[in-house]
Each structure stands twice: as C-alpha cells, then as structure tokens.
C-alpha cells in the first residue's frame, strides 16, 4: 500500500480514537518512507493520547531533526519535553522556535 494512503487511514483511526490501529499504520508508513514527517507528528499525537509521553517525545525529536524550521513542532516538542522533565530539550526547542519565528508571519 502507498504511504499516503496509510497516512490517510491513520488519520481516520485517530479521529475515531483508535490509537493502536493508527500506530500500526503509521509505523508501516515509516517503513515505506522513513522521512515522512507527518507520520512522526501523528505518532507523537497517538502516544500522547496513550499517556506514553516519552515515546511521543522521541517521535517529535525525529520530526524536528527532519524538519527543524516548524515553529509549531518546536513548540510542541518544548511543551512535551518540559512535561517529561527534560528541560534541556525543552529549552533548545523553545529557543529554536523563537529564532525561526523572528521576521515570520508567526512573529
């Protein structure tokens, strides 16, 4: 199956709050395309819903490595890292978000 189709199915399962099914599909997406940033974002969302904040943080860290200029993603990583008592990662994420938002529409 194509990665975009699996991604769409995973979004549907997230909407239905079927997080285990969504996680399976998102992991399949990453087997097909390890650089699919939206899959990491959605996996992080699923793991947060399942109260697995550490795993959610790992997923967001991978997404940030692939796409470091997303202010929203950096802020999400900062919030999640702070809730995990990982203040160094939180500080770095917030600092990046501030730097990237300067002179942007998000300023």
mmCIF file of N, CA, C and O in Angstrom:
data_model
loop_
_atom_site.group_PDB
_atom_site.id
_atom_site.type_symbol
_atom_site.label_atom_id
_atom_site.label_comp_id
_atom_site.label_asym_id
_atom_site.label_seq_id
_atom_site.Cartn_x
_atom_site.Cartn_y
_atom_site.Cartn_z
ATOM 1 N N UNK A 1 0.840 -1.173 0.000
ATOM 2 C CA UNK A 1 0.000 0.000 0.000
ATOM 3 C C UNK A 1 0.887 1.239 0.000
ATOM 4 O O UNK A 1 1.985 1.232 0.532
ATOM 5 N N UNK A 2 0.408 2.314 -0.562
ATOM 6 C CA UNK A 2 1.160 3.555 -0.637
ATOM 7 C C UNK A 2 1.175 4.274 0.705
ATOM 8 O O UNK A 2 0.199 4.224 1.462
ATOM 9 N N UNK A 3 2.295 4.951 0.965
ATOM 10 C CA UNK A 3 2.430 5.616 2.259
ATOM 11 C C UNK A 3 1.370 6.688 2.489
ATOM 12 O O UNK A 3 0.837 6.820 3.587
ATOM 13 N N UNK A 4 0.990 7.426 1.448
ATOM 14 C CA UNK A 4 -0.018 8.481 1.632
ATOM 15 C C UNK A 4 -1.382 7.888 1.976
ATOM 16 O O UNK A 4 -2.152 8.482 2.731
ATOM 17 N N UNK A 5 -1.685 6.704 1.443
ATOM 18 C CA UNK A 5 -2.962 6.055 1.744
ATOM 19 C C UNK A 5 -2.979 5.570 3.202
ATOM 20 O O UNK A 5 -3.976 5.736 3.910
ATOM 21 N N UNK A 6 -1.876 4.983 3.639
ATOM 22 C CA UNK A 6 -1.770 4.547 5.041
ATOM 23 C C UNK A 6 -1.853 5.747 5.986
ATOM 24 O O UNK A 6 -2.474 5.663 7.044
ATOM 25 N N UNK A 7 -1.244 6.852 5.586
ATOM 26 C CA UNK A 7 -1.299 8.059 6.403
ATOM 27 C C UNK A 7 -2.750 8.536 6.539
ATOM 28 O O UNK A 7 -3.193 8.901 7.631
ATOM 29 N N UNK A 8 -3.495 8.494 5.452
ATOM 30 C CA UNK A 8 -4.904 8.879 5.493
ATOM 31 C C UNK A 8 -5.724 7.950 6.373
ATOM 32 O O UNK A 8 -6.599 8.403 7.132
ATOM 33 N N UNK A 9 -5.448 6.659 6.282
ATOM 34 C CA UNK A 9 -6.155 5.697 7.131
ATOM 35 C C UNK A 9 -5.829 5.945 8.606
ATOM 36 O O UNK A 9 -6.706 5.870 9.461
ATOM 37 N N UNK A 10 -4.566 6.240 8.886
ATOM 38 C CA UNK A 10 -4.161 6.506 10.270
ATOM 39 C C UNK A 10 -4.877 7.743 10.812
ATOM 40 O O UNK A 10 -5.334 7.742 11.960
ATOM 41 N N UNK A 11 -4.999 8.769 9.983
ATOM 42 C CA UNK A 11 -5.721 9.979 10.416
ATOM 43 C C UNK A 11 -7.166 9.638 10.774
ATOM 44 O O UNK A 11 -7.707 10.157 11.753
ATOM 45 N N UNK A 12 -7.772 8.770 9.990
ATOM 46 C CA UNK A 12 -9.151 8.352 10.263
ATOM 47 C C UNK A 12 -9.230 7.617 11.595
ATOM 48 O O UNK A 12 -10.130 7.870 12.406
ATOM 49 N N UNK A 13 -8.275 6.725 11.838
ATOM 50 C CA UNK A 13 -8.266 5.978 13.107
ATOM 51 C C UNK A 13 -8.018 6.898 14.299
ATOM 52 O O UNK A 13 -8.581 6.677 15.382
ATOM 53 N N UNK A 14 -7.209 7.927 14.100
ATOM 54 C CA UNK A 14 -7.001 8.898 15.182
ATOM 55 C C UNK A 14 -8.304 9.631 15.461
ATOM 56 O O UNK A 14 -8.696 9.799 16.618
ATOM 57 N N UNK A 15 -8.986 10.051 14.412
ATOM 58 C CA UNK A 15 -10.271 10.737 14.578
ATOM 59 C C UNK A 15 -11.264 9.859 15.344
ATOM 60 O O UNK A 15 -12.021 10.341 16.179
ATOM 61 N N UNK A 16 -11.215 8.552 15.075
ATOM 62 C CA UNK A 16 -12.110 7.600 15.752
ATOM 63 C C UNK A 16 -11.571 7.162 17.120
ATOM 64 O O UNK A 16 -12.178 6.316 17.777
ATOM 65 N N UNK A 17 -10.433 7.722 17.498
ATOM 66 C CA UNK A 17 -9.756 7.394 18.755
ATOM 67 C C UNK A 17 -9.342 5.929 18.831
ATOM 68 O O UNK A 17 -9.314 5.328 19.908
ATOM 69 N N UNK A 18 -8.988 5.374 17.703
ATOM 70 C CA UNK A 18 -8.467 4.006 17.600
ATOM 71 C C UNK A 18 -6.945 4.122 17.453
ATOM 72 O O UNK A 18 -6.381 3.916 16.378
ATOM 73 N N UNK A 19 -6.296 4.474 18.548
ATOM 74 C CA UNK A 19 -4.889 4.844 18.512
ATOM 75 C C UNK A 19 -3.951 3.670 18.220
ATOM 76 O O UNK A 19 -2.946 3.841 17.538
ATOM 77 N N UNK A 20 -4.276 2.484 18.715
ATOM 78 C CA UNK A 20 -3.412 1.325 18.434
ATOM 79 C C UNK A 20 -3.381 1.018 16.940
ATOM 80 O O UNK A 20 -2.316 0.743 16.380
ATOM 81 N N UNK A 21 -4.527 1.072 16.292
ATOM 82 C CA UNK A 21 -4.594 0.832 14.843
ATOM 83 C C UNK A 21 -3.832 1.921 14.089
ATOM 84 O O UNK A 21 -3.101 1.640 13.147
ATOM 85 N N UNK A 22 -4.003 3.164 14.527
ATOM 86 C CA UNK A 22 -3.296 4.277 13.882
ATOM 87 C C UNK A 22 -1.782 4.107 14.020
ATOM 88 O O UNK A 22 -1.044 4.329 13.055
ATOM 89 N N UNK A 23 -1.329 3.692 15.185
ATOM 90 C CA UNK A 23 0.107 3.483 15.403
ATOM 91 C C UNK A 23 0.641 2.415 14.452
ATOM 92 O O UNK A 23 1.703 2.596 13.848
ATOM 93 N N UNK A 24 -0.072 1.324 14.303
ATOM 94 C CA UNK A 24 0.360 0.271 13.373
ATOM 95 C C UNK A 24 0.506 0.818 11.963
ATOM 96 O O UNK A 24 1.487 0.531 11.266
ATOM 97 N N UNK A 25 -0.473 1.591 11.519
ATOM 98 C CA UNK A 25 -0.426 2.135 10.160
ATOM 99 C C UNK A 25 0.696 3.153 10.001
ATOM 100 O O UNK A 25 1.399 3.159 8.978
ATOM 101 N N UNK A 26 0.899 3.977 11.007
ATOM 102 C CA UNK A 26 1.963 4.975 10.935
ATOM 103 C C UNK A 26 3.344 4.322 10.935
ATOM 104 O O UNK A 26 4.253 4.789 10.239
ATOM 105 N N UNK A 27 3.492 3.245 11.668
ATOM 106 C CA UNK A 27 4.765 2.518 11.635
ATOM 107 C C UNK A 27 5.002 1.902 10.255
ATOM 108 O O UNK A 27 6.134 1.862 9.779
ATOM 109 N N UNK A 28 3.937 1.455 9.602
ATOM 110 C CA UNK A 28 4.054 0.945 8.227
ATOM 111 C C UNK A 28 4.464 2.069 7.279
ATOM 112 O O UNK A 28 5.269 1.857 6.372
ATOM 113 N N UNK A 29 3.901 3.263 7.493
ATOM 114 C CA UNK A 29 4.277 4.421 6.672
ATOM 115 C C UNK A 29 5.778 4.650 6.784
ATOM 116 O O UNK A 29 6.466 4.852 5.778
ATOM 117 N N UNK A 30 6.301 4.586 8.003
ATOM 118 C CA UNK A 30 7.718 4.867 8.213
ATOM 119 C C UNK A 30 8.621 3.773 7.654
ATOM 120 O O UNK A 30 9.766 4.049 7.310
ATOM 121 N N UNK A 31 8.104 2.559 7.539
ATOM 122 C CA UNK A 31 8.870 1.508 6.862
ATOM 123 C C UNK A 31 8.999 1.857 5.378
ATOM 124 O O UNK A 31 10.058 1.694 4.777
ATOM 125 N N UNK A 32 7.918 2.368 4.803
ATOM 126 C CA UNK A 32 7.911 2.745 3.387
ATOM 127 C C UNK A 32 8.672 4.046 3.134
ATOM 128 O O UNK A 32 9.283 4.215 2.079
ATOM 129 N N UNK A 33 8.597 4.971 4.091
ATOM 130 C CA UNK A 33 9.213 6.287 3.914
ATOM 131 C C UNK A 33 9.652 6.810 5.283
ATOM 132 O O UNK A 33 8.867 7.448 5.987
ATOM 133 N N UNK A 34 10.897 6.563 5.622
ATOM 134 C CA UNK A 34 11.414 6.939 6.939
ATOM 135 C C UNK A 34 11.516 8.451 7.123
ATOM 136 O O UNK A 34 11.750 8.919 8.231
ATOM 137 N N UNK A 35 11.328 9.214 6.054
ATOM 138 C CA UNK A 35 11.412 10.670 6.132
ATOM 139 C C UNK A 35 10.046 11.342 6.118
ATOM 140 O O UNK A 35 9.950 12.538 5.859
ATOM 141 N N UNK A 36 9.002 10.608 6.411
ATOM 142 C CA UNK A 36 7.639 11.143 6.396
ATOM 143 C C UNK A 36 7.363 11.870 7.716
ATOM 144 O O UNK A 36 6.928 11.265 8.697
ATOM 145 N N UNK A 37 7.622 13.174 7.727
ATOM 146 C CA UNK A 37 7.482 13.974 8.945
ATOM 147 C C UNK A 37 6.066 13.919 9.522
ATOM 148 O O UNK A 37 5.909 13.772 10.737
ATOM 149 N N UNK A 38 5.007 14.023 8.693
ATOM 150 C CA UNK A 38 3.659 13.949 9.267
ATOM 151 C C UNK A 38 3.398 12.647 10.033
ATOM 152 O O UNK A 38 2.648 12.640 11.009
ATOM 153 N N UNK A 39 4.018 11.564 9.619
ATOM 154 C CA UNK A 39 3.836 10.290 10.329
ATOM 155 C C UNK A 39 4.412 10.385 11.740
ATOM 156 O O UNK A 39 3.797 9.897 12.697
ATOM 157 N N UNK A 40 5.575 11.015 11.888
ATOM 158 C CA UNK A 40 6.152 11.190 13.222
ATOM 159 C C UNK A 40 5.272 12.098 14.079
ATOM 160 O O UNK A 40 5.066 11.837 15.266
ATOM 161 N N UNK A 41 4.743 13.170 13.469
ATOM 162 C CA UNK A 41 3.849 14.067 14.212
ATOM 163 C C UNK A 41 2.611 13.325 14.708
ATOM 164 O O UNK A 41 2.209 13.471 15.866
ATOM 165 N N UNK A 42 2.021 12.530 13.837
ATOM 166 C CA UNK A 42 0.815 11.787 14.212
ATOM 167 C C UNK A 42 1.121 10.691 15.230
ATOM 168 O O UNK A 42 0.315 10.449 16.136
ATOM 169 N N UNK A 43 2.266 10.045 15.085
ATOM 170 C CA UNK A 43 2.663 9.047 16.088
ATOM 171 C C UNK A 43 2.804 9.702 17.466
ATOM 172 O O UNK A 43 2.349 9.146 18.466
ATOM 173 N N UNK A 44 3.411 10.870 17.493
ATOM 174 C CA UNK A 44 3.553 11.590 18.761
ATOM 175 C C UNK A 44 2.178 11.873 19.361
ATOM 176 O O UNK A 44 1.958 11.687 20.566
ATOM 177 N N UNK A 45 1.255 12.276 18.527
ATOM 178 C CA UNK A 45 -0.107 12.547 18.989
ATOM 179 C C UNK A 45 -0.744 11.283 19.566
ATOM 180 O O UNK A 45 -1.360 11.322 20.640
ATOM 181 N N UNK A 46 -0.582 10.172 18.875
ATOM 182 C CA UNK A 46 -1.144 8.898 19.351
ATOM 183 C C UNK A 46 -0.547 8.503 20.696
ATOM 184 O O UNK A 46 -1.273 8.112 21.621
ATOM 185 N N UNK A 47 0.778 8.593 20.798
ATOM 186 C CA UNK A 47 1.428 8.200 22.048
ATOM 187 C C UNK A 47 1.034 9.121 23.203
ATOM 188 O O UNK A 47 0.912 8.671 24.341
ATOM 189 N N UNK A 48 0.803 10.387 22.916
ATOM 190 C CA UNK A 48 0.331 11.285 23.964
ATOM 191 C C UNK A 48 -1.058 10.859 24.449
ATOM 192 O O UNK A 48 -1.322 10.845 25.650
ATOM 193 N N UNK A 49 -1.931 10.493 23.513
ATOM 194 C CA UNK A 49 -3.268 10.029 23.891
ATOM 195 C C UNK A 49 -3.200 8.749 24.717
ATOM 196 O O UNK A 49 -4.077 8.491 25.540
ATOM 197 N N UNK A 50 -2.158 7.951 24.494
ATOM 198 C CA UNK A 50 -1.993 6.711 25.238
ATOM 199 C C UNK A 50 -1.135 6.927 26.499
ATOM 200 O O UNK A 50 -0.732 5.969 27.132
ATOM 201 N N UNK A 51 -0.866 8.186 26.815
ATOM 202 C CA UNK A 51 -0.087 8.566 28.005
ATOM 203 C C UNK A 51 1.341 8.044 27.985
ATOM 204 O O UNK A 51 1.929 7.789 29.038
ATOM 205 N N UNK A 52 1.890 7.871 26.799
ATOM 206 C CA UNK A 52 3.288 7.463 26.655
ATOM 207 C C UNK A 52 4.063 8.689 26.160
ATOM 208 O O UNK A 52 4.416 8.796 24.987
ATOM 209 N N UNK A 53 4.315 9.615 27.097
ATOM 210 C CA UNK A 53 4.928 10.891 26.722
ATOM 211 C C UNK A 53 6.380 10.743 26.281
ATOM 212 O O UNK A 53 6.843 11.505 25.433
ATOM 213 N N UNK A 54 7.093 9.787 26.848
ATOM 214 C CA UNK A 54 8.498 9.579 26.441
ATOM 215 C C UNK A 54 8.572 9.182 24.972
ATOM 216 O O UNK A 54 9.379 9.715 24.212
ATOM 217 N N UNK A 55 7.731 8.229 24.585
ATOM 218 C CA UNK A 55 7.722 7.777 23.180
ATOM 219 C C UNK A 55 7.244 8.909 22.270
ATOM 220 O O UNK A 55 7.765 9.092 21.178
ATOM 221 N N UNK A 56 6.271 9.683 22.736
ATOM 222 C CA UNK A 56 5.792 10.832 21.959
ATOM 223 C C UNK A 56 6.930 11.827 21.734
ATOM 224 O O UNK A 56 7.105 12.346 20.621
ATOM 225 N N UNK A 57 7.722 12.069 22.769
ATOM 226 C CA UNK A 57 8.852 12.984 22.634
ATOM 227 C C UNK A 57 9.867 12.460 21.628
ATOM 228 O O UNK A 57 10.381 13.216 20.808
ATOM 229 N N UNK A 58 10.141 11.165 21.662
ATOM 230 C CA UNK A 58 11.088 10.583 20.705
ATOM 231 C C UNK A 58 10.615 10.805 19.267
ATOM 232 O O UNK A 58 11.416 11.124 18.387
ATOM 233 N N UNK A 59 9.309 10.647 19.047
ATOM 234 C CA UNK A 59 8.759 10.844 17.705
ATOM 235 C C UNK A 59 8.892 12.295 17.263
ATOM 236 O O UNK A 59 9.279 12.575 16.120
ATOM 237 N N UNK A 60 8.590 13.229 18.163
ATOM 238 C CA UNK A 60 8.728 14.642 17.812
ATOM 239 C C UNK A 60 10.183 15.028 17.583
ATOM 240 O O UNK A 60 10.482 15.844 16.706
ATOM 241 N N UNK A 61 11.095 14.438 18.343
ATOM 242 C CA UNK A 61 12.514 14.719 18.130
ATOM 243 C C UNK A 61 12.945 14.277 16.735
ATOM 244 O O UNK A 61 13.705 14.979 16.056
ATOM 245 N N UNK A 62 12.446 13.129 16.278
ATOM 246 C CA UNK A 62 12.758 12.669 14.917
ATOM 247 C C UNK A 62 12.170 13.618 13.882
ATOM 248 O O UNK A 62 12.818 13.954 12.893
ATOM 249 N N UNK A 63 10.945 14.068 14.112
ATOM 250 C CA UNK A 63 10.305 15.001 13.181
ATOM 251 C C UNK A 63 11.086 16.316 13.113
ATOM 252 O O UNK A 63 11.281 16.873 12.027
ATOM 253 N N UNK A 64 11.545 16.799 14.263
ATOM 254 C CA UNK A 64 12.299 18.048 14.305
ATOM 255 C C UNK A 64 13.643 17.899 13.590
ATOM 256 O O UNK A 64 14.093 18.816 12.909
ATOM 257 N N UNK A 65 14.273 16.747 13.726
ATOM 258 C CA UNK A 65 15.540 16.529 13.008
ATOM 259 C C UNK A 65 15.322 16.595 11.499
ATOM 260 O O UNK A 65 16.167 17.096 10.765
ATOM 261 N N UNK A 66 14.184 16.084 11.035
ATOM 262 C CA UNK A 66 13.897 16.083 9.602
ATOM 263 C C UNK A 66 13.386 17.437 9.104
ATOM 264 O O UNK A 66 13.609 17.799 7.948
ATOM 265 N N UNK A 67 12.678 18.156 9.970
ATOM 266 C CA UNK A 67 12.072 19.433 9.583
ATOM 267 C C UNK A 67 12.213 20.421 10.740
ATOM 268 O O UNK A 67 11.254 20.664 11.476
ATOM 269 N N UNK A 68 13.403 21.005 10.886
ATOM 270 C CA UNK A 68 13.693 21.802 12.074
ATOM 271 C C UNK A 68 13.079 23.200 12.095
ATOM 272 O O UNK A 68 13.093 23.856 13.131
ATOM 273 N N UNK A 69 12.514 23.676 11.013
ATOM 274 C CA UNK A 69 12.044 25.058 10.976
ATOM 275 C C UNK A 69 10.557 25.234 11.267
ATOM 276 O O UNK A 69 10.026 26.326 11.123
ATOM 277 N N UNK A 70 9.890 24.197 11.686
ATOM 278 C CA UNK A 70 8.479 24.309 12.032
ATOM 279 C C UNK A 70 8.350 24.849 13.452
ATOM 280 O O UNK A 70 8.666 24.163 14.426
ATOM 281 N N UNK A 71 7.865 26.080 13.557
ATOM 282 C CA UNK A 71 7.714 26.713 14.862
ATOM 283 C C UNK A 71 6.718 25.939 15.720
ATOM 284 O O UNK A 71 6.959 25.692 16.910
ATOM 285 N N UNK A 72 5.619 25.536 15.133
ATOM 286 C CA UNK A 72 4.607 24.777 15.885
ATOM 287 C C UNK A 72 5.177 23.467 16.412
ATOM 288 O O UNK A 72 4.960 23.103 17.571
ATOM 289 N N UNK A 73 5.929 22.759 15.581
ATOM 290 C CA UNK A 73 6.512 21.481 16.003
ATOM 291 C C UNK A 73 7.528 21.706 17.119
ATOM 292 O O UNK A 73 7.581 20.948 18.086
ATOM 293 N N UNK A 74 8.347 22.753 16.992
ATOM 294 C CA UNK A 74 9.337 23.061 18.031
ATOM 295 C C UNK A 74 8.627 23.386 19.348
ATOM 296 O O UNK A 74 9.053 22.949 20.419
ATOM 297 N N UNK A 75 7.540 24.163 19.276
ATOM 298 C CA UNK A 75 6.779 24.477 20.490
ATOM 299 C C UNK A 75 6.174 23.223 21.104
ATOM 300 O O UNK A 75 6.184 23.053 22.333
ATOM 301 N N UNK A 76 5.641 22.347 20.259
ATOM 302 C CA UNK A 76 5.085 21.084 20.760
ATOM 303 C C UNK A 76 6.159 20.257 21.448
ATOM 304 O O UNK A 76 5.922 19.679 22.517
ATOM 305 N N UNK A 77 7.339 20.206 20.835
ATOM 306 C CA UNK A 77 8.445 19.466 21.442
ATOM 307 C C UNK A 77 8.846 20.103 22.772
ATOM 308 O O UNK A 77 9.098 19.398 23.749
ATOM 309 N N UNK A 78 8.874 21.419 22.812
ATOM 310 C CA UNK A 78 9.207 22.102 24.059
ATOM 311 C C UNK A 78 8.215 21.784 25.160
ATOM 312 O O UNK A 78 8.603 21.463 26.292
ATOM 313 N N UNK A 79 6.920 21.855 24.832
ATOM 314 C CA UNK A 79 5.887 21.555 25.833
ATOM 315 C C UNK A 79 5.991 20.116 26.334
ATOM 316 O O UNK A 79 5.933 19.856 27.538
ATOM 317 N N UNK A 80 6.141 19.193 25.392
ATOM 318 C CA UNK A 80 6.203 17.784 25.750
ATOM 319 C C UNK A 80 7.458 17.467 26.550
ATOM 320 O O UNK A 80 7.404 16.754 27.560
ATOM 321 N N UNK A 81 8.582 18.028 26.140
ATOM 322 C CA UNK A 81 9.841 17.802 26.857
ATOM 323 C C UNK A 81 9.767 18.348 28.278
ATOM 324 O O UNK A 81 10.237 17.712 29.224
ATOM 325 N N UNK A 82 9.169 19.524 28.424
ATOM 326 C CA UNK A 82 9.022 20.106 29.761
ATOM 327 C C UNK A 82 8.148 19.221 30.634
ATOM 328 O O UNK A 82 8.447 19.012 31.818
ATOM 329 N N UNK A 83 7.078 18.661 30.061
ATOM 330 C CA UNK A 83 6.208 17.778 30.853
ATOM 331 C C UNK A 83 6.915 16.474 31.215
ATOM 332 O O UNK A 83 6.532 15.805 32.173
ATOM 333 N N UNK A 84 7.959 16.125 30.457
ATOM 334 C CA UNK A 84 8.772 14.940 30.752
ATOM 335 C C UNK A 84 9.982 15.281 31.629
ATOM 336 O O UNK A 84 10.876 14.447 31.807
ATOM 337 N N UNK A 85 10.025 16.513 32.125
ATOM 338 C CA UNK A 85 11.151 16.995 32.944
ATOM 339 C C UNK A 85 12.482 16.969 32.191
ATOM 340 O O UNK A 85 13.545 16.879 32.809
ATOM 341 N N UNK A 86 12.414 17.054 30.864
ATOM 342 C CA UNK A 86 13.618 17.137 30.028
ATOM 343 C C UNK A 86 13.789 18.606 29.649
ATOM 344 O O UNK A 86 13.440 19.034 28.545
ATOM 345 N N UNK A 87 14.317 19.376 30.590
ATOM 346 C CA UNK A 87 14.352 20.820 30.427
ATOM 347 C C UNK A 87 15.393 21.280 29.408
ATOM 348 O O UNK A 87 15.216 22.329 28.790
ATOM 349 N N UNK A 88 16.424 20.506 29.211
ATOM 350 C CA UNK A 88 17.426 20.874 28.202
ATOM 351 C C UNK A 88 16.815 20.814 26.807
ATOM 352 O O UNK A 88 16.960 21.754 26.015
ATOM 353 N N UNK A 89 16.120 19.724 26.499
ATOM 354 C CA UNK A 89 15.462 19.610 25.193
ATOM 355 C C UNK A 89 14.383 20.667 25.048
ATOM 356 O O UNK A 89 14.240 21.283 23.985
ATOM 357 N N UNK A 90 13.624 20.907 26.113
ATOM 358 C CA UNK A 90 12.572 21.928 26.069
ATOM 359 C C UNK A 90 13.164 23.297 25.772
ATOM 360 O O UNK A 90 12.658 24.024 24.905
ATOM 361 N N UNK A 91 14.237 23.641 26.463
ATOM 362 C CA UNK A 91 14.882 24.934 26.263
ATOM 363 C C UNK A 91 15.381 25.087 24.829
ATOM 364 O O UNK A 91 15.185 26.123 24.200
ATOM 365 N N UNK A 92 16.024 24.049 24.313
ATOM 366 C CA UNK A 92 16.527 24.089 22.935
ATOM 367 C C UNK A 92 15.387 24.232 21.929
ATOM 368 O O UNK A 92 15.498 24.973 20.951
ATOM 369 N N UNK A 93 14.292 23.519 22.164
ATOM 370 C CA UNK A 93 13.152 23.583 21.248
ATOM 371 C C UNK A 93 12.525 24.972 21.263
ATOM 372 O O UNK A 93 12.229 25.545 20.200
ATOM 373 N N UNK A 94 12.321 25.534 22.452
ATOM 374 C CA UNK A 94 11.742 26.880 22.544
ATOM 375 C C UNK A 94 12.666 27.921 21.910
ATOM 376 O O UNK A 94 12.217 28.836 21.231
ATOM 377 N N UNK A 95 13.960 27.762 22.133
ATOM 378 C CA UNK A 95 14.937 28.692 21.551
ATOM 379 C C UNK A 95 14.869 28.629 20.016
ATOM 380 O O UNK A 95 14.867 29.668 19.346
ATOM 381 N N UNK A 96 14.779 27.425 19.473
ATOM 382 C CA UNK A 96 14.669 27.279 18.019
ATOM 383 C C UNK A 96 13.371 27.881 17.501
ATOM 384 O O UNK A 96 13.348 28.519 16.440
ATOM 385 N N UNK A 97 12.292 27.682 18.234
ATOM 386 C CA UNK A 97 11.002 28.242 17.820
ATOM 387 C C UNK A 97 11.074 29.769 17.781
ATOM 388 O O UNK A 97 10.577 30.392 16.834
ATOM 389 N N UNK A 98 11.690 30.354 18.792
ATOM 390 C CA UNK A 98 11.822 31.815 18.813
ATOM 391 C C UNK A 98 12.685 32.310 17.657
ATOM 392 O O UNK A 98 12.348 33.288 16.994
ATOM 393 N N UNK A 99 13.785 31.631 17.434
ATOM 394 C CA UNK A 99 14.693 32.026 16.352
ATOM 395 C C UNK A 99 13.993 31.929 15.000
ATOM 396 O O UNK A 99 14.073 32.841 14.176
ATOM 397 N N UNK A 100 13.276 30.836 14.777
ATOM 398 C CA UNK A 100 12.633 30.627 13.483
ATOM 399 C C UNK A 100 11.400 31.499 13.275
ATOM 400 O O UNK A 100 10.987 31.731 12.152
ATOM 401 N N UNK A 101 10.802 31.956 14.360
ATOM 402 C CA UNK A 101 9.605 32.794 14.222
ATOM 403 C C UNK A 101 9.935 34.262 13.989
ATOM 404 O O UNK A 101 9.089 35.027 13.560
ATOM 405 N N UNK A 102 11.181 34.633 14.235
ATOM 406 C CA UNK A 102 11.588 36.025 14.051
ATOM 407 C C UNK A 102 11.453 36.399 12.572
ATOM 408 O O UNK A 102 11.903 35.672 11.692
ATOM 409 N N UNK A 103 10.825 37.515 12.334
ATOM 410 C CA UNK A 103 10.593 38.037 10.973
ATOM 411 C C UNK A 103 9.713 37.106 10.143
ATOM 412 O O UNK A 103 9.832 37.034 8.934
ATOM 413 N N UNK A 104 8.860 36.336 10.807
ATOM 414 C CA UNK A 104 7.929 35.468 10.082
ATOM 415 C C UNK A 104 6.507 35.905 10.377
ATOM 416 O O UNK A 104 6.268 36.784 11.199
ATOM 417 N N UNK A 105 5.584 35.296 9.743
ATOM 418 C CA UNK A 105 4.177 35.593 9.972
ATOM 419 C C UNK A 105 3.765 35.249 11.392
ATOM 420 O O UNK A 105 2.785 35.771 11.927
ATOM 421 N N UNK A 106 4.534 34.379 12.065
ATOM 422 C CA UNK A 106 4.212 33.935 13.411
ATOM 423 C C UNK A 106 4.784 34.855 14.480
ATOM 424 O O UNK A 106 4.611 34.638 15.651
ATOM 425 N N UNK A 107 5.484 35.914 14.042
ATOM 426 C CA UNK A 107 6.113 36.845 14.995
ATOM 427 C C UNK A 107 5.056 37.684 15.685
ATOM 428 O O UNK A 107 4.095 38.102 15.178
#
